[in-house]
C-alpha cells in the first residue's frame, strides 16, 4: 500500500471515530441529497432502522429485514422494510398538504387538507400486512430482475386513518368507475419532473373495502417520512406497491389505471404459467391482486444449537392476502411428515396471524424446521419455488431455519 | 454485507466530506484541530491532514483498489468506465450488481429503461456495457430451491 493511501485511511478511520458515526453514503450528502431533517447520511440513523436490516440499494433506498427481526406481533418502524422507486421527497409541508380526488369517474373533483380529512371522516385503526410483490425474488432461477429481496420485505404495522371509501363517496363515484390510481410527490430517479416513479392503484372493489385506508398514523405516531408521511394509501393483503406513499391525488378511473408500473411487466405475472426463463409478451402478463398464502419463522433465529432432549419453542406469522390462514404446520424432516400447530385468529381482517409450536427432535444432528401455511381455500405454500415469472414475484415457498441438536 | 460498505467504498465519499469539514476546521482555528483530534486518536496528526490536502487529486472519483472501483463497487474490467458513466447516475451500482442476466435479457432491460425511464441511447457503448455485465456478473444456477448457506451457529440458551 502506498504511504499516501495508508495515511488517508488512518486519518479517515480516525475521523469516523471522532464524529462518532460511520460516514456511509456521504456522497448523497455532498450531492445535496438532504431531505427534510435527514442530513445524517447513515441510513440506519436517518430512517431509524435496526442495524441488522440489510441495504439492497442505496439509490433509491431499498432495505429489508431478516426473519428474526420480524418477531414482534406488530412490526415497529425500526424493522419495516423500505421499498422506494424514486427519491424520498424533501421539504414536506403537512399544513398545506392537500389530497385531490379527480379522474374520469369522479362526480365532482374535490380537494381536502389533512385536517379536513381528520375532522370530516371517521377514523379507523387496523393492523395490515404489506408485502412487497417481489419478496423472495432472490431465489428464482434464472434470476429475475429487480432488487433481490430474500424474506424480509413484509411487515404488519398498525395504521390509522380514514376509509378511502368515505372520501371517494364524499366526492362522488360515477357508476362507470373501474379502478383508482394514486399520485404522489416523490421524484423520478432521473429528476425529470414530468415522470412519476410509481403510480399504481386497485379495482374499485378493493378501494371500497373497510380496511383500505388513507392513513396518517403508523403505530400510533406520524408516519415516518420514508414510509409515506404525511399521507399513505394502505391496502393490506395486496402487493405493497398498491399502498402508495406521499399521496396527494387519487383518480377514480373509468378504466384500469395506466400509471407508471401498472403496465408492461411491473407487478404482473404471466396470465398462463410459463417455463423458467421463457419470454412473455406484455399482453400476456396479468396484474397481481391478492398476495398468496405465506408464513415466516421469526423465532429462533436460524442457526440455533440446542441440547438433546430440549424442546424448541418456535414462533412466527402467517398471512394469506385477502384470505385467512386456516392451518399451520411444521416439518423437521423435509416434508416427509408435518405436524399441525396453533395459529391465532388475526387482530382484524388482513392482519398477519401468529403461530407457535413446541418442537421435539428424535436424535442429535442437523435439522431444518420448515413452516407451511394453508389458506381458507385449502391452498398451501409450496416447498419448492412456485411458478417462474420474468420479474420474480410471488415467491411464497416455505420458510425454514437451520437447527443443530447436540 | 450490503449494509456495511467496505472501508474502501467509503474512502472516497468520506474523503470529500472531510475536505469540506477540513476547510471549516481551518476557519474555526487550525490550533483547535490538534487539540480536538489528539485525545481521540493516536494515529492522526496534523501532517496527515496536510497530506490530505495534497491528495485532493489523488483520491478521485475513479480510484480503483484491489480490482474494485471504489466509488461504485463495480469490479475493474474492460468496459468499467462505460458502465460507471452510463449506469450509476440514476440509481446506484448496487441495483446493477444485484441483477444477473444473459445478453438478451440485459438488452431488453436497457430497452425498457430507454422506453420508460429516460435512459439515453448508448450507441456502441451498449455492447461494451452488456459484455462487461455478462462477463463479470454472470447468473448463478440455483435450481428449484437452494440449500441453506452461511448459517451462523449459536447456542440457544433459554
Coordinates of C-alpha atoms in Angstrom, one line a residue:
Chain A
X1 CA 0.0 0.0 0.0
X2 CA 1.2 3.4 -0.9
X3 CA 2.1 5.6 2.1
X4 CA -0.4 8.2 0.9
X5 CA -3.2 5.8 0.9
X6 CA -2.3 4.5 4.3
X7 CA -2.3 7.9 5.7
X8 CA -5.6 8.7 4.2
X9 CA -7.1 5.5 5.6
X10 CA -5.7 6.1 9.0
X11 CA -7.0 9.6 9.0
X12 CA -10.4 8.7 7.7
X13 CA -11.0 6.0 10.2
X14 CA -10.0 8.2 13.0
X15 CA -12.3 10.9 11.6
X16 CA -15.2 8.4 11.7
X17 CA -14.3 7.6 15.3
X18 CA -14.2 11.3 16.2
X19 CA -17.6 12.2 14.8
X20 CA -18.9 9.0 16.4
X21 CA -20.5 7.6 13.3
X22 CA -19.7 5.7 10.2
X23 CA -19.8 8.0 7.3
X24 CA -21.6 5.8 4.9
X25 CA -23.2 7.2 1.8
X26 CA -21.5 10.5 2.3
X27 CA -21.9 11.0 -1.4
X28 CA -25.6 11.7 -1.1
X29 CA -24.9 14.4 1.4
X30 CA -22.4 16.1 -0.9
X31 CA -24.8 15.9 -3.9
X32 CA -27.3 17.9 -1.9
X33 CA -29.4 14.9 -1.1
X34 CA -30.6 16.2 2.2
X35 CA -34.3 15.5 2.7
X36 CA -36.1 17.2 5.5
X37 CA -34.2 16.7 8.7
X38 CA -32.3 13.9 7.1
X39 CA -28.9 15.4 7.0
X40 CA -27.4 12.3 8.6
X41 CA -26.1 10.1 5.8
X42 CA -26.3 6.9 7.8
X43 CA -29.5 5.1 6.6
X44 CA -29.9 3.3 9.8
X45 CA -29.9 6.5 11.7
X46 CA -31.7 8.5 9.0
X47 CA -34.6 6.1 8.9
X48 CA -34.4 4.8 12.5
X49 CA -33.7 1.3 11.3
X50 CA -32.3 -1.7 13.3
X51 CA -28.6 -2.1 12.4
X52 CA -29.3 -5.7 11.3
X53 CA -31.6 -4.5 8.5
X54 CA -30.0 -5.2 5.1
X55 CA -29.4 -2.4 2.5
X56 CA -30.1 -3.8 -1.0
X57 CA -29.9 -0.5 -2.8
X58 CA -28.9 3.0 -1.6
X59 CA -30.3 5.0 -4.5
X60 CA -33.2 4.5 -4.5
X61 CA -33.3 3.2 -0.9
X62 CA -34.3 -0.4 -0.6
X63 CA -33.8 -2.0 2.7
X64 CA -35.1 -5.3 4.1
X65 CA -35.5 -7.1 7.4
X66 CA -34.2 -10.5 8.3
X67 CA -36.6 -13.2 9.5
X68 CA -35.7 -13.0 13.2
X69 CA -36.2 -9.2 13.2
X70 CA -39.9 -9.6 12.4
X71 CA -40.7 -11.3 15.7
X72 CA -42.9 -8.5 17.0
X73 CA -46.6 -9.1 16.6
X74 CA -47.0 -5.5 15.3
X75 CA -43.9 -4.5 13.4
X76 CA -42.2 -1.4 14.7
X77 CA -40.7 1.1 12.3
X78 CA -37.2 0.0 13.0
X79 CA -37.8 -3.4 11.4
X80 CA -40.0 -2.4 8.5
X81 CA -38.6 -2.9 5.0
X82 CA -38.2 0.1 2.7
X83 CA -39.1 -0.1 -1.0
X84 CA -38.6 3.1 -2.9
X85 CA -39.0 3.5 -6.6
X86 CA -37.8 7.1 -6.7
X87 CA -36.3 9.7 -4.4
X88 CA -37.6 10.4 -0.9
X89 CA -39.4 13.7 -1.1
X90 CA -37.9 16.7 0.6
X91 CA -39.4 19.6 2.5
X92 CA -42.9 18.3 3.1
X93 CA -45.4 20.9 4.3
X94 CA -48.1 18.9 6.0
X95 CA -50.0 22.0 7.0
X96 CA -50.7 22.9 3.4
X97 CA -50.9 19.3 2.1
X98 CA -54.0 18.5 0.1
X99 CA -55.4 15.4 -1.3
X100 CA -57.4 15.8 -4.5
X101 CA -59.9 13.3 -5.8
X102 CA -60.3 13.5 -9.5
X103 CA -60.5 11.3 -12.6
X104 CA -63.0 10.4 -15.4
X105 CA -65.4 8.8 -12.9
X106 CA -65.5 11.4 -10.1
X107 CA -68.8 13.3 -9.7
X108 CA -67.0 16.5 -8.6
X109 CA -63.3 17.0 -8.3
X110 CA -62.6 17.8 -4.7
X111 CA -59.6 18.6 -2.5
X112 CA -59.1 18.1 1.2
X113 CA -56.5 19.3 3.6
X114 CA -55.2 16.8 6.1
X115 CA -57.2 18.5 8.9
X116 CA -60.3 18.3 6.8
X117 CA -59.8 14.6 6.3
X118 CA -59.3 14.2 10.0
X119 CA -62.3 16.1 11.1
X120 CA -64.8 15.2 8.3
X121 CA -64.4 11.5 8.3
X122 CA -64.4 8.8 11.0
X123 CA -61.0 7.3 11.8
X124 CA -60.2 3.7 11.9
X125 CA -57.1 1.7 13.0
X126 CA -56.2 -1.7 11.5
X127 CA -53.1 -3.9 11.5
X128 CA -52.4 -4.5 7.9
X129 CA -49.9 -6.9 6.3
X130 CA -47.9 -5.3 3.5
X131 CA -45.6 -7.5 1.5
X132 CA -43.6 -6.4 -1.5
X133 CA -44.7 -8.2 -4.6
X134 CA -41.0 -9.1 -5.1
X135 CA -40.3 -10.5 -1.6
X136 CA -38.3 -13.7 -2.2
X137 CA -37.2 -12.7 -5.7
X138 CA -33.6 -13.7 -5.0
X139 CA -34.5 -17.4 -5.2
X140 CA -35.7 -17.5 -8.7
X141 CA -33.7 -19.4 -11.4
X142 CA -33.0 -18.0 -13.9
X143 CA -32.6 -14.8 -11.8
X144 CA -35.5 -12.3 -12.0
X145 CA -34.9 -8.6 -12.5
X146 CA -35.1 -6.0 -9.7
X147 CA -34.0 -5.8 -6.1
X148 CA -33.0 -9.2 -4.8
X149 CA -35.3 -9.4 -1.8
X150 CA -34.9 -12.5 0.4
X151 CA -37.6 -12.9 3.1
X152 CA -37.7 -9.6 4.8
X153 CA -39.9 -7.4 2.5
X154 CA -43.0 -7.8 4.7
X155 CA -44.4 -6.1 7.7
X156 CA -47.6 -5.8 9.7
X157 CA -47.9 -2.4 11.4
X158 CA -50.9 -0.7 12.8
X159 CA -52.3 2.0 10.6
X160 CA -54.7 4.8 11.5
X161 CA -56.6 6.9 9.0
X162 CA -59.9 7.4 7.2
X163 CA -61.5 5.0 4.9
X164 CA -60.8 5.6 1.3
X165 CA -64.4 4.7 0.6
X166 CA -65.7 7.5 2.7
X167 CA -63.6 10.1 0.9
X168 CA -64.4 8.8 -2.6
X169 CA -68.1 8.7 -1.8
X170 CA -67.9 12.3 -0.5
X171 CA -66.5 13.4 -3.8
X172 CA -68.9 11.1 -5.6
X173 CA -68.3 7.9 -7.6
X174 CA -69.9 7.6 -11.1
X175 CA -71.4 4.3 -12.0
X176 CA -68.7 3.7 -14.7
X177 CA -65.9 3.7 -12.2
X178 CA -63.5 0.8 -12.6
X179 CA -60.2 1.5 -10.8
X180 CA -58.5 4.0 -8.7
X181 CA -54.9 5.3 -9.3
X182 CA -52.8 7.2 -6.9
X183 CA -50.3 10.0 -7.5
X184 CA -47.6 11.2 -5.1
X185 CA -44.9 13.8 -4.8
X186 CA -41.8 11.6 -4.9
X187 CA -39.3 12.4 -7.7
X188 CA -38.2 10.1 -10.5
X189 CA -34.6 8.9 -10.3
X190 CA -33.8 10.9 -13.4
X191 CA -35.2 14.0 -11.7
X192 CA -37.5 14.6 -14.7
X193 CA -40.5 16.4 -13.1
X194 CA -42.8 15.0 -15.8
X195 CA -42.1 11.5 -14.7
X196 CA -43.7 9.7 -11.8
X197 CA -41.6 6.9 -10.2
X198 CA -44.7 4.9 -9.5
X199 CA -48.4 5.5 -9.8
X200 CA -50.4 2.3 -9.1
X201 CA -53.9 1.5 -7.8
X202 CA -56.5 -1.1 -7.4
X203 CA -60.0 -2.0 -8.7
X204 CA -63.0 -0.2 -7.1
X205 CA -63.9 -3.3 -5.1
X206 CA -60.6 -3.2 -3.2
X207 CA -60.7 0.6 -3.0
X208 CA -64.1 0.4 -1.3
X209 CA -63.2 -2.2 1.4
X210 CA -63.5 -1.3 5.0
X211 CA -59.8 -1.8 5.6
X212 CA -58.5 0.3 2.7
X213 CA -57.2 3.4 4.4
X214 CA -55.9 6.8 3.8
X215 CA -53.5 6.7 6.7
X216 CA -51.8 9.5 8.6
X217 CA -50.6 7.5 11.5
X218 CA -48.5 4.3 11.8
X219 CA -48.2 2.5 15.1
X220 CA -49.8 5.5 16.8
X221 CA -47.4 8.1 15.5
X222 CA -47.0 10.3 12.4
X223 CA -46.0 8.0 9.6
X224 CA -42.2 8.1 9.2
X225 CA -41.1 10.1 6.2
X226 CA -39.7 7.2 4.3
X227 CA -42.9 5.2 4.8
X228 CA -45.1 7.9 3.3
X229 CA -45.5 10.9 5.6
X230 CA -47.9 12.7 5.7
X231 CA -50.4 10.5 3.9
X232 CA -50.3 6.9 2.7
X233 CA -52.8 4.7 1.0
X234 CA -52.8 1.4 2.7
X235 CA -54.3 -1.6 1.0
X236 CA -53.4 -4.7 3.1
X237 CA -53.0 -8.1 1.5
X238 CA -52.1 -6.8 -1.9
X239 CA -48.6 -6.1 -3.2
X240 CA -47.3 -3.2 -1.0
X241 CA -46.8 -1.1 -4.1
X242 CA -50.6 -0.5 -4.1
X243 CA -50.1 1.2 -0.8
X244 CA -48.8 4.5 -2.3
X245 CA -46.7 6.8 -0.2
X246 CA -46.8 10.6 -0.1
X247 CA -50.2 10.6 -1.8
X248 CA -51.6 13.9 -3.0
X249 CA -54.1 12.8 -5.6
X250 CA -56.3 9.8 -6.3
X251 CA -58.0 9.4 -9.6
X252 CA -61.2 7.5 -10.0
X253 CA -60.7 5.9 -13.4
X254 CA -63.2 4.6 -15.9
X255 CA -60.7 2.0 -17.0
X256 CA -57.8 0.1 -15.5
X257 CA -55.3 2.7 -14.2
X258 CA -52.4 3.1 -16.6
X259 CA -49.9 4.9 -14.4
X260 CA -46.2 4.1 -14.1
X261 CA -45.6 0.5 -13.0
X262 CA -49.2 -0.6 -13.8
X263 CA -48.2 -1.7 -17.3
X264 CA -45.5 -3.8 -19.0
X265 CA -44.3 -6.5 -16.7
X266 CA -44.3 -4.4 -13.5
X267 CA -46.3 -6.1 -10.7
X268 CA -47.6 -8.6 -13.2
X269 CA -47.2 -12.3 -13.7
X270 CA -47.8 -14.4 -16.8
X271 CA -51.6 -15.0 -17.2
X272 CA -50.8 -18.6 -18.1
X273 CA -47.8 -20.4 -16.5
X274 CA -44.5 -20.4 -18.4
X275 CA -41.3 -22.4 -18.3
X276 CA -38.4 -20.8 -16.3
X277 CA -36.7 -18.1 -18.4
X278 CA -39.4 -18.1 -21.1
X279 CA -40.1 -14.7 -22.8
X280 CA -43.5 -13.4 -22.1
X281 CA -45.3 -10.7 -24.2
X282 CA -46.6 -7.7 -22.3
X283 CA -50.2 -8.5 -23.3
X284 CA -49.8 -12.0 -21.8
X285 CA -49.0 -10.5 -18.3
X286 CA -51.7 -10.1 -15.7
X287 CA -51.8 -7.7 -12.7
X288 CA -51.2 -9.2 -9.3
X289 CA -54.0 -8.7 -6.9
X290 CA -54.2 -10.5 -3.6
X291 CA -50.9 -11.9 -2.4
X292 CA -50.6 -15.7 -1.9
X293 CA -50.5 -17.6 1.4
X294 CA -47.2 -17.4 3.2
X295 CA -45.5 -17.7 6.6
X296 CA -42.2 -16.9 8.3
X297 CA -40.5 -18.3 11.4
X298 CA -39.3 -15.4 13.4
X299 CA -38.0 -17.2 16.5
X300 CA -35.5 -18.6 16.9
X301 CA -33.1 -17.1 14.5
X302 CA -31.7 -19.6 12.1
X303 CA -28.5 -21.4 13.3
X304 CA -29.7 -22.3 16.8
X305 CA -27.9 -25.1 18.6
X306 CA -29.7 -26.8 21.4
X307 CA -29.0 -29.8 23.6
X308 CA -30.7 -33.1 23.1
X309 CA -34.0 -33.6 25.0
X310 CA -34.7 -29.9 24.9
X311 CA -37.9 -28.7 23.4
X312 CA -37.5 -25.9 20.9
X313 CA -40.2 -23.2 21.0
X314 CA -40.7 -21.8 17.6
X315 CA -43.0 -18.9 16.5
X316 CA -43.8 -16.7 13.6
X317 CA -46.5 -15.2 11.5
X318 CA -48.7 -16.3 8.6
X319 CA -50.8 -14.4 6.2
X320 CA -52.8 -15.1 3.0
X321 CA -53.5 -11.9 1.1
X322 CA -57.3 -11.3 1.1
X323 CA -57.9 -14.7 2.8
X324 CA -57.4 -16.1 6.2
X325 CA -54.8 -18.7 7.2
X326 CA -56.8 -21.7 8.4
X327 CA -54.0 -24.2 9.1
X328 CA -50.3 -24.0 10.2
X329 CA -47.9 -26.9 10.1
X330 CA -44.2 -27.5 10.6
X331 CA -41.8 -30.3 9.5
X332 CA -38.4 -31.3 10.8
X333 CA -37.9 -34.0 8.1
X334 CA -38.0 -32.0 4.9
X335 CA -41.7 -32.5 4.5
X336 CA -41.9 -36.3 5.0
X337 CA -44.2 -35.6 7.9
X338 CA -46.0 -32.5 9.0
X339 CA -47.3 -31.6 12.4
X340 CA -50.1 -29.1 12.8
X341 CA -49.6 -26.2 15.2
X342 CA -51.6 -23.4 16.8
X343 CA -52.3 -20.3 14.7
X344 CA -54.2 -17.4 16.3
X345 CA -57.1 -15.5 14.7
X346 CA -56.0 -12.2 13.2
X347 CA -56.4 -8.9 15.1
X348 CA -58.6 -7.8 12.2
X349 CA -59.0 -8.9 8.6
X350 CA -55.8 -8.6 6.5
X351 CA -53.5 -8.7 9.6
X352 CA -51.0 -11.4 9.9
X353 CA -51.7 -14.3 12.3
X354 CA -49.3 -15.6 14.9
X355 CA -48.3 -19.3 15.2
X356 CA -46.2 -21.2 17.7
X357 CA -45.1 -24.7 18.4
X358 CA -43.0 -26.8 20.7
X359 CA -40.7 -28.9 18.6
X360 CA -39.0 -32.0 19.7
X361 CA -36.1 -33.7 17.9
X362 CA -35.7 -37.5 18.0
X363 CA -31.9 -37.6 17.9
X364 CA -28.8 -35.5 17.6
X365 CA -27.9 -33.9 14.3
X366 CA -28.7 -31.2 11.7
X367 CA -32.3 -30.3 11.2
X368 CA -34.3 -27.8 9.3
X369 CA -37.6 -26.6 10.7
X370 CA -39.9 -25.8 7.8
X371 CA -43.2 -23.9 8.2
X372 CA -46.2 -24.3 5.9
X373 CA -49.4 -22.3 6.0
X374 CA -52.7 -23.2 4.3
X375 CA -55.4 -20.6 3.4
X376 CA -59.1 -20.7 3.9
X377 CA -59.5 -22.2 0.4
X378 CA -57.2 -25.1 1.1
X379 CA -54.2 -23.7 -0.8
X380 CA -50.8 -24.3 0.8
X381 CA -47.3 -22.9 0.4
X382 CA -45.1 -24.9 -1.9
X383 CA -41.8 -26.3 -0.6
X384 CA -40.1 -25.5 -3.9
X385 CA -40.3 -22.2 -5.8
X386 CA -43.7 -21.5 -7.3
X387 CA -44.1 -20.6 -11.0
X388 CA -41.2 -18.7 -12.5
X389 CA -42.1 -15.3 -13.8
X390 CA -39.9 -12.6 -15.5
X391 CA -39.9 -10.2 -12.6
X392 CA -39.7 -12.8 -9.8
X393 CA -42.9 -12.0 -7.9
X394 CA -45.0 -14.1 -5.5
X395 CA -42.4 -16.5 -4.2
X396 CA -44.3 -17.9 -1.3
X397 CA -42.2 -21.1 -0.8
X398 CA -42.0 -22.4 2.7
X399 CA -39.6 -20.6 5.1
X400 CA -37.1 -22.7 7.0
X401 CA -34.5 -22.3 9.7
X402 CA -31.4 -24.5 10.5
X403 CA -31.2 -26.1 13.9
X404 CA -28.5 -28.4 15.4
X405 CA -29.2 -30.8 18.2
X406 CA -26.1 -31.7 20.3
Chain B
X1 CA -22.8 -7.4 3.8
X2 CA -24.6 -4.8 1.9
X3 CA -25.5 -2.6 4.8
X4 CA -21.8 -2.1 5.7
X5 CA -20.0 -0.9 2.6
X6 CA -16.3 -1.8 2.8
X7 CA -14.0 0.7 4.1
X8 CA -12.7 1.3 0.7
X9 CA -16.1 2.1 -0.7
X10 CA -16.3 4.8 1.9
X11 CA -12.9 6.3 1.4
X12 CA -13.8 8.4 -1.5
X13 CA -17.0 9.8 -0.1
X14 CA -15.5 10.3 3.3
X15 CA -12.6 12.0 1.8
X16 CA -14.7 14.5 0.0
X17 CA -16.8 15.1 3.1
X18 CA -13.6 15.5 5.0
X19 CA -12.3 18.2 2.7
X20 CA -15.4 20.3 3.4
X21 CA -15.1 19.7 7.1
X22 CA -11.4 20.5 7.0
X23 CA -12.0 23.9 5.5
X24 CA -14.5 24.6 8.2
X25 CA -12.0 23.4 10.8
X26 CA -9.3 25.8 9.4
X27 CA -11.8 28.6 9.6
X28 CA -12.5 27.9 13.2
X29 CA -8.9 27.8 14.0
X30 CA -6.1 25.4 13.0
X31 CA -4.8 25.1 16.5
X32 CA -8.1 23.7 17.7
X33 CA -7.9 20.8 15.3
X34 CA -4.9 19.3 17.1
X35 CA -6.5 19.8 20.5
X36 CA -9.7 18.1 19.4
X37 CA -8.1 15.3 17.5
X38 CA -5.2 14.3 19.6
X39 CA -7.1 12.8 22.6
X40 CA -9.4 10.7 20.5
X41 CA -7.0 9.0 18.3
X42 CA -3.3 8.2 18.3
X43 CA -2.7 7.9 14.5
X44 CA -4.0 11.3 13.5
X45 CA -1.6 14.2 13.2
X46 CA -1.5 17.5 11.5
X47 CA 0.8 16.1 8.9
X48 CA -1.8 13.6 7.9
X49 CA -4.2 16.5 7.3
X50 CA -1.7 18.3 5.3
X51 CA -1.2 15.2 3.3
X52 CA -4.9 15.0 2.7
X53 CA -5.0 18.5 1.2
X54 CA -2.3 17.4 -1.3
X55 CA -4.3 14.3 -2.1
X56 CA -7.3 16.1 -3.5
X57 CA -6.3 15.0 -6.9
X58 CA -5.0 11.6 -5.9
X59 CA -8.2 10.1 -4.4
X60 CA -10.6 10.8 -7.2
X61 CA -13.9 9.6 -8.4
X62 CA -12.2 6.9 -10.4
X63 CA -10.0 5.4 -7.7
X64 CA -9.5 1.6 -8.1
X65 CA -8.3 -0.5 -5.3
X66 CA -7.9 -4.3 -5.3
X67 CA -9.7 -4.6 -8.6
X68 CA -12.7 -2.7 -7.4
X69 CA -13.9 0.8 -8.5
X70 CA -14.1 2.3 -5.0
X71 CA -16.9 4.8 -5.6
X72 CA -19.4 2.3 -7.2
X73 CA -18.2 -1.1 -6.0
X74 CA -18.0 -2.4 -9.6
X75 CA -15.2 -4.7 -10.5
X76 CA -12.4 -3.5 -12.7
X77 CA -12.6 -5.0 -16.1
X78 CA -12.9 -3.9 -19.7
X79 CA -16.0 -1.7 -20.0
X80 CA -15.9 -0.5 -16.4
X81 CA -15.9 3.2 -17.2
X82 CA -18.7 2.8 -19.7
X83 CA -20.8 1.2 -17.0
X84 CA -19.8 3.8 -14.4
X85 CA -20.7 6.7 -16.7
X86 CA -23.9 5.3 -18.0
X87 CA -25.4 3.2 -15.3
X88 CA -24.7 4.8 -12.0
X89 CA -26.3 8.2 -12.3
X90 CA -30.0 7.5 -11.8
X91 CA -29.6 4.6 -9.4
X92 CA -26.6 3.2 -7.5
X93 CA -24.5 0.4 -8.9
X94 CA -26.0 -1.8 -6.2
X95 CA -29.0 -2.3 -8.4
X96 CA -26.9 -3.3 -11.4
X97 CA -24.7 -5.7 -9.4
X98 CA -27.7 -7.4 -7.8
X99 CA -29.0 -8.4 -11.2
X100 CA -27.7 -11.3 -13.2
X101 CA -28.8 -11.7 -16.8
X102 CA -27.8 -13.0 -20.2
X103 CA -27.1 -10.8 -23.1
X104 CA -30.6 -10.9 -24.5
X105 CA -32.2 -10.0 -21.1
X106 CA -29.7 -7.2 -20.5
X107 CA -30.5 -5.7 -23.8
X108 CA -34.2 -6.0 -23.0
X109 CA -33.7 -4.3 -19.7
X110 CA -31.8 -1.5 -21.3
X111 CA -34.5 -1.1 -23.9
X112 CA -37.1 -0.9 -21.0
X113 CA -35.1 1.8 -19.3
X114 CA -34.9 3.7 -22.6
X115 CA -38.6 3.4 -23.3
X116 CA -39.8 4.2 -19.8
X117 CA -37.1 5.6 -17.5
X118 CA -35.3 8.3 -19.6
X119 CA -32.2 6.2 -20.2
X120 CA -30.4 7.6 -23.2
X121 CA -29.2 5.9 -26.4
X122 CA -26.0 4.1 -25.6
X123 CA -24.7 3.8 -29.1
X124 CA -21.7 1.5 -29.4
X125 CA -21.3 1.6 -25.7
X126 CA -24.3 -0.7 -25.3
X127 CA -22.3 -3.7 -26.5
X128 CA -19.4 -2.9 -24.3
X129 CA -21.7 -2.5 -21.2
X130 CA -23.6 -5.7 -21.8
X131 CA -20.3 -7.6 -22.4
X132 CA -18.9 -6.2 -19.1
X133 CA -22.1 -7.3 -17.3
X134 CA -22.4 -10.8 -18.6
X135 CA -18.7 -11.5 -18.2
X136 CA -18.3 -10.1 -14.7
X137 CA -21.7 -10.7 -13.2
X138 CA -22.9 -14.0 -14.7
X139 CA -26.1 -15.7 -13.4
X140 CA -25.6 -18.4 -10.8
X141 CA -27.6 -21.6 -11.1
X142 CA -29.9 -22.1 -8.1
X143 CA -32.3 -24.8 -9.2
X144 CA -35.8 -25.0 -7.6
X145 CA -34.5 -24.5 -4.1
X146 CA -31.1 -23.9 -2.7
X147 CA -29.6 -25.4 0.4
X148 CA -29.2 -23.1 3.4
X149 CA -25.8 -21.5 3.4
X150 CA -23.8 -19.0 5.6
X151 CA -25.5 -20.2 8.7
X152 CA -24.1 -18.5 11.8
X153 CA -24.4 -21.2 14.5
X154 CA -25.0 -20.0 18.1
X155 CA -26.0 -21.7 21.4
X156 CA -29.7 -21.1 22.1
X157 CA -29.8 -20.9 25.9
X158 CA -33.3 -20.2 27.3

